[in-house]
XYZ file of C-alpha atoms in Angstrom:
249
model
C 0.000 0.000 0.000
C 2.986 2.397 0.118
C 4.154 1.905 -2.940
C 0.345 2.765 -4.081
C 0.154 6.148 -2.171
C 3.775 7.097 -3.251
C 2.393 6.528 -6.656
C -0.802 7.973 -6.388
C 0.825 11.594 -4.610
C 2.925 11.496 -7.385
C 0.204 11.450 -9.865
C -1.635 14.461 -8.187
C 2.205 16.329 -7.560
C 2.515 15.760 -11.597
C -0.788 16.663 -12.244
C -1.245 19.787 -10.399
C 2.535 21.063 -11.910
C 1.259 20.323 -15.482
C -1.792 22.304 -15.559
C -0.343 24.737 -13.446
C 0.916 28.069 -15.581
C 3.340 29.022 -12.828
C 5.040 26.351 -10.542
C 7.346 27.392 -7.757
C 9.499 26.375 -4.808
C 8.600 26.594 -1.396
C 10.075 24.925 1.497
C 9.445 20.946 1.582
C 7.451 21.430 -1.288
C 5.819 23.982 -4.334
C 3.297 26.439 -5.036
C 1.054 26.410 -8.046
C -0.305 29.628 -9.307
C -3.043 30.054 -12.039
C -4.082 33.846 -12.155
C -6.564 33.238 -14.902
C -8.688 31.649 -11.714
C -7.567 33.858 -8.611
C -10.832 31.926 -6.735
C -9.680 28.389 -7.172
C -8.343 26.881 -4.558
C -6.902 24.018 -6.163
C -5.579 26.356 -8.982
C -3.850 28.529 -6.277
C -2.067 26.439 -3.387
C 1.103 24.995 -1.675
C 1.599 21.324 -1.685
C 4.500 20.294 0.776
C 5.330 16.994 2.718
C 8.034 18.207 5.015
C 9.587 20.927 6.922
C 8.645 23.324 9.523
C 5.148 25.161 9.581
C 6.817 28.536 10.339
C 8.249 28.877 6.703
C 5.519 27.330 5.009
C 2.786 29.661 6.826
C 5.484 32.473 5.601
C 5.628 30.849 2.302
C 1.800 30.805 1.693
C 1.654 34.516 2.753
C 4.378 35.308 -0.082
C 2.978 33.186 -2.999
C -0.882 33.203 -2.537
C -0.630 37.248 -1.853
C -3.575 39.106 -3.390
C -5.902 36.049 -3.225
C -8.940 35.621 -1.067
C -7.666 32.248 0.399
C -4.237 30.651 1.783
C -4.374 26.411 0.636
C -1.904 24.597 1.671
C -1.841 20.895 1.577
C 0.379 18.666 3.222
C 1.058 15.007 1.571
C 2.575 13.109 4.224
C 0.609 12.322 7.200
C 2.954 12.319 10.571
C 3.833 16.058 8.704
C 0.276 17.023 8.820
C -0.511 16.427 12.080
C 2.630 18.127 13.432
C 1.459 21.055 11.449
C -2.277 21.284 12.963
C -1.089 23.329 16.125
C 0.702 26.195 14.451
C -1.858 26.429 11.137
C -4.845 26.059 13.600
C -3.005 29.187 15.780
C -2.646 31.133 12.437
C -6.681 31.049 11.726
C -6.554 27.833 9.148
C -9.226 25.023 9.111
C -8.312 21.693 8.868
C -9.168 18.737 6.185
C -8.401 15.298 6.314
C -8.060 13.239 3.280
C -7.963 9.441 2.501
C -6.236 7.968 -0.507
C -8.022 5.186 -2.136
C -7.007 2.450 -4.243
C -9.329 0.356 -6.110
C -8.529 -3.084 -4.803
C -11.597 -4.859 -6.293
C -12.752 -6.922 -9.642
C -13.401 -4.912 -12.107
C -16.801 -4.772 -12.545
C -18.615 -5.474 -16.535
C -19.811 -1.869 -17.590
C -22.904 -2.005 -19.915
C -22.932 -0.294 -23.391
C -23.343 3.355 -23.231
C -23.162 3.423 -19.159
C -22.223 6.958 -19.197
C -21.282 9.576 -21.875
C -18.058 11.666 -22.387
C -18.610 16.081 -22.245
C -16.717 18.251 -23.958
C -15.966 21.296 -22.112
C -18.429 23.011 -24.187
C -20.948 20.778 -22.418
C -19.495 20.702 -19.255
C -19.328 24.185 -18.312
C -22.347 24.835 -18.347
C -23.223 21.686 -16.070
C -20.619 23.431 -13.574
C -22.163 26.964 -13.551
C -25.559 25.548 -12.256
C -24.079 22.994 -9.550
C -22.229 25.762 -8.957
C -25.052 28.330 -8.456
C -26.032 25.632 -6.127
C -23.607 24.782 -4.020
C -22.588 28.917 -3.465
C -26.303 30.589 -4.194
C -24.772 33.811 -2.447
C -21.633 34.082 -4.907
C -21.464 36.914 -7.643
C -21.660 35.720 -11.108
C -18.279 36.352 -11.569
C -16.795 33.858 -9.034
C -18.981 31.211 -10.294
C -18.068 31.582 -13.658
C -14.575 31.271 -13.143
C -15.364 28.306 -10.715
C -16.842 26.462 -13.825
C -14.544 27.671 -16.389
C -11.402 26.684 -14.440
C -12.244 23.189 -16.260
C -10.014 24.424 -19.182
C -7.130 24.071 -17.343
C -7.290 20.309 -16.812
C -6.720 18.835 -20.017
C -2.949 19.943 -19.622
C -2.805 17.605 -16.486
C -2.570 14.172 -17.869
C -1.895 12.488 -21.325
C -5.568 11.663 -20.954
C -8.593 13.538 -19.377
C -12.081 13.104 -19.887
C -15.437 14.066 -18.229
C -17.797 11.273 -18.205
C -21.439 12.057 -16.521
C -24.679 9.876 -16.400
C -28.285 11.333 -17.438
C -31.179 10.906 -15.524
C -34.633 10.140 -17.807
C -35.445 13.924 -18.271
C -31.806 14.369 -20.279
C -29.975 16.226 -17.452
C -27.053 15.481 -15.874
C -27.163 13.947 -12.982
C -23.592 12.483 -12.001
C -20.358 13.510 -13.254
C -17.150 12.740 -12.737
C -13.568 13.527 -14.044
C -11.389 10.404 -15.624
C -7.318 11.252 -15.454
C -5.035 9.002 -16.872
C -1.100 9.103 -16.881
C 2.026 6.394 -17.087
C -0.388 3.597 -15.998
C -2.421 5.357 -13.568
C -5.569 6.400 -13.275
C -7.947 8.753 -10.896
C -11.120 9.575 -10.883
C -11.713 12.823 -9.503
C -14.140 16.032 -9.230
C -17.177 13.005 -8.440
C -20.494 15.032 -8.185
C -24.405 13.874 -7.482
C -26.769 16.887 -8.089
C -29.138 17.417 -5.221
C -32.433 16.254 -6.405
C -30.890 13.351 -8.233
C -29.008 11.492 -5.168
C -29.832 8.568 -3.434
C -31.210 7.011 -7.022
C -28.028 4.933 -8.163
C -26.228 7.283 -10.686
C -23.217 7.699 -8.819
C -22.976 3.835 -8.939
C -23.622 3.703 -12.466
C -20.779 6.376 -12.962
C -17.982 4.864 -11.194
C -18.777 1.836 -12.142
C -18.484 2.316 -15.688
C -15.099 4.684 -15.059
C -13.485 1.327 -12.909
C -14.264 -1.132 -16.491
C -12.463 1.801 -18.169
C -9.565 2.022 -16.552
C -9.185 -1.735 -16.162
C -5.718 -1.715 -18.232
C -4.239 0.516 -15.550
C -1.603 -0.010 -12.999
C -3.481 1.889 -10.522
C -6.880 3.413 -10.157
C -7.535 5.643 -7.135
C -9.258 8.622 -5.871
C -9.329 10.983 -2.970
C -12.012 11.093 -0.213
C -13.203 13.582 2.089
C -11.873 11.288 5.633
C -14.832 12.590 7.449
C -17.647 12.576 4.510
C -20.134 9.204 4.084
C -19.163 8.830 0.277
C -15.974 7.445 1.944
C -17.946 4.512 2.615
C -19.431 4.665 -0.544
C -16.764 4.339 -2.648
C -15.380 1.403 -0.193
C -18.443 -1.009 -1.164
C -17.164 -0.405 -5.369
C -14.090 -1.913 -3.471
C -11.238 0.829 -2.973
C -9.781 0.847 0.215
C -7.493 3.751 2.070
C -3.713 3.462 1.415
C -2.895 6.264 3.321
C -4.226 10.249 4.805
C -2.948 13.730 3.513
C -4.341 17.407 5.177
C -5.052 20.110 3.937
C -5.282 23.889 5.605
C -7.143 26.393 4.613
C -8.081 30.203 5.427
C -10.148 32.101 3.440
């Protein structure tokens, strides 16, 4: 299982520097900078898995100036919790996240299990899950939320958006599909409100897991405290390992 989470924080490390327009160093780790999307999070953020929170709190001052948020994520779990004190002193919330691998047969996807959205497609699906996630947020944040999309396909030599419709025609789960040297991860997993608790979520992953059954590794990240932890767990991936992330906004 180590060799699975070294791979898998490699993948995102890779991932996030590829997409990224501006990548640079910080201590025990990097920064990634993407001012086309100054309200992204994930676009604008440290990543480190060592060191000594006093220069990376310093560090996330410097390279996320200007912004409305300070992200930093921490890879390495002993690191993170040694880092919880001084970020929690400093005014930063704390996340923890579990790696999982899928460990499980690969399950027999039927024809036409889910469909593949151009970002023509998708950004529109974005802007309303969007609108209804943050109904308070100016038009301008949410667009940039949505269109941030454009930035992924630089991540990985393959990424696709796969979703599932629901009888009307709209969609109603939606996931991203990232694919790189032999591994895979499925990321960005999203059930619309009025559409949850019906199976499409199952039908998704299910058909992204026969996909990617040539890879080395499939794996995605999971909120540690959040129930679709347990979800994903009965399609058969199981925690390899915990990162943290910090965040002030």
């Amino acid at each position: 299982m180590a060799d699975e989470l070294s791979r898998a924080l490699g993948f995102v490390h890779d991932f996030a520097r590829r997409k990224a327009p501006v990548v640079t160093p910080v201590p025990g780790g990097f920064a990634v900078l993407d001012e086309r999307y100054p309200m992204s999070h994930d676009d604008n953020r440290l990543i480190v898995w060592s060191g000594a929170p006093g220069p990376v709190l310093a560090a996330a001052d410097e390279r996320l100036a200007g912004l409305g948020h300070r992200l930093v994520c921490v890879d390495d779990d002993r690191q993170g919790q040694e880092f919880r004190p001084a970020f929690g002193a400093a005014g930063y919330q704390h996340e923890t996240n579990v790696v999982m691998a899928f460990h499980g047969p690969r399950p027999a996807a039927p024809a036409a299990a889910t469909e593949r959205l151009d970002l023509a497609e998708l950004v529109p699906v974005l802007r309303e899950e969007w609108r209804e996630s943050l109904p308070q947020a100016e038009e301008g944040v949410v667009e940039g939320l949505a269109a941030r999309a454009a930035a992924r396909p630089a991540g990985a030599d393959l990424v696709e958006f796969h979703a599932v419709r629901a009888p009307d025609g709209q969609v109603a789960a939606r996931a991203d599909l990232y694919v790189h040297e032999g591994v895979a991860q499925i990321e960005n997993v999203y059930t619309g409100e009025r559409h949850r608790g019906r199976g499409f979520a199952r039908t998704l992953l299910t058909a992204l897991l026969a996909a990617t059954a040539g890879a080395e590794l499939t794996f995605l990240v999971a909120d540690a405290d959040d129930w679709p932890r347990e979800f994903y767990g009965r399609l058969g991936f199981v925690p390899v390992g915990h990162t943290h992330a910090f965040l002030r906004t």
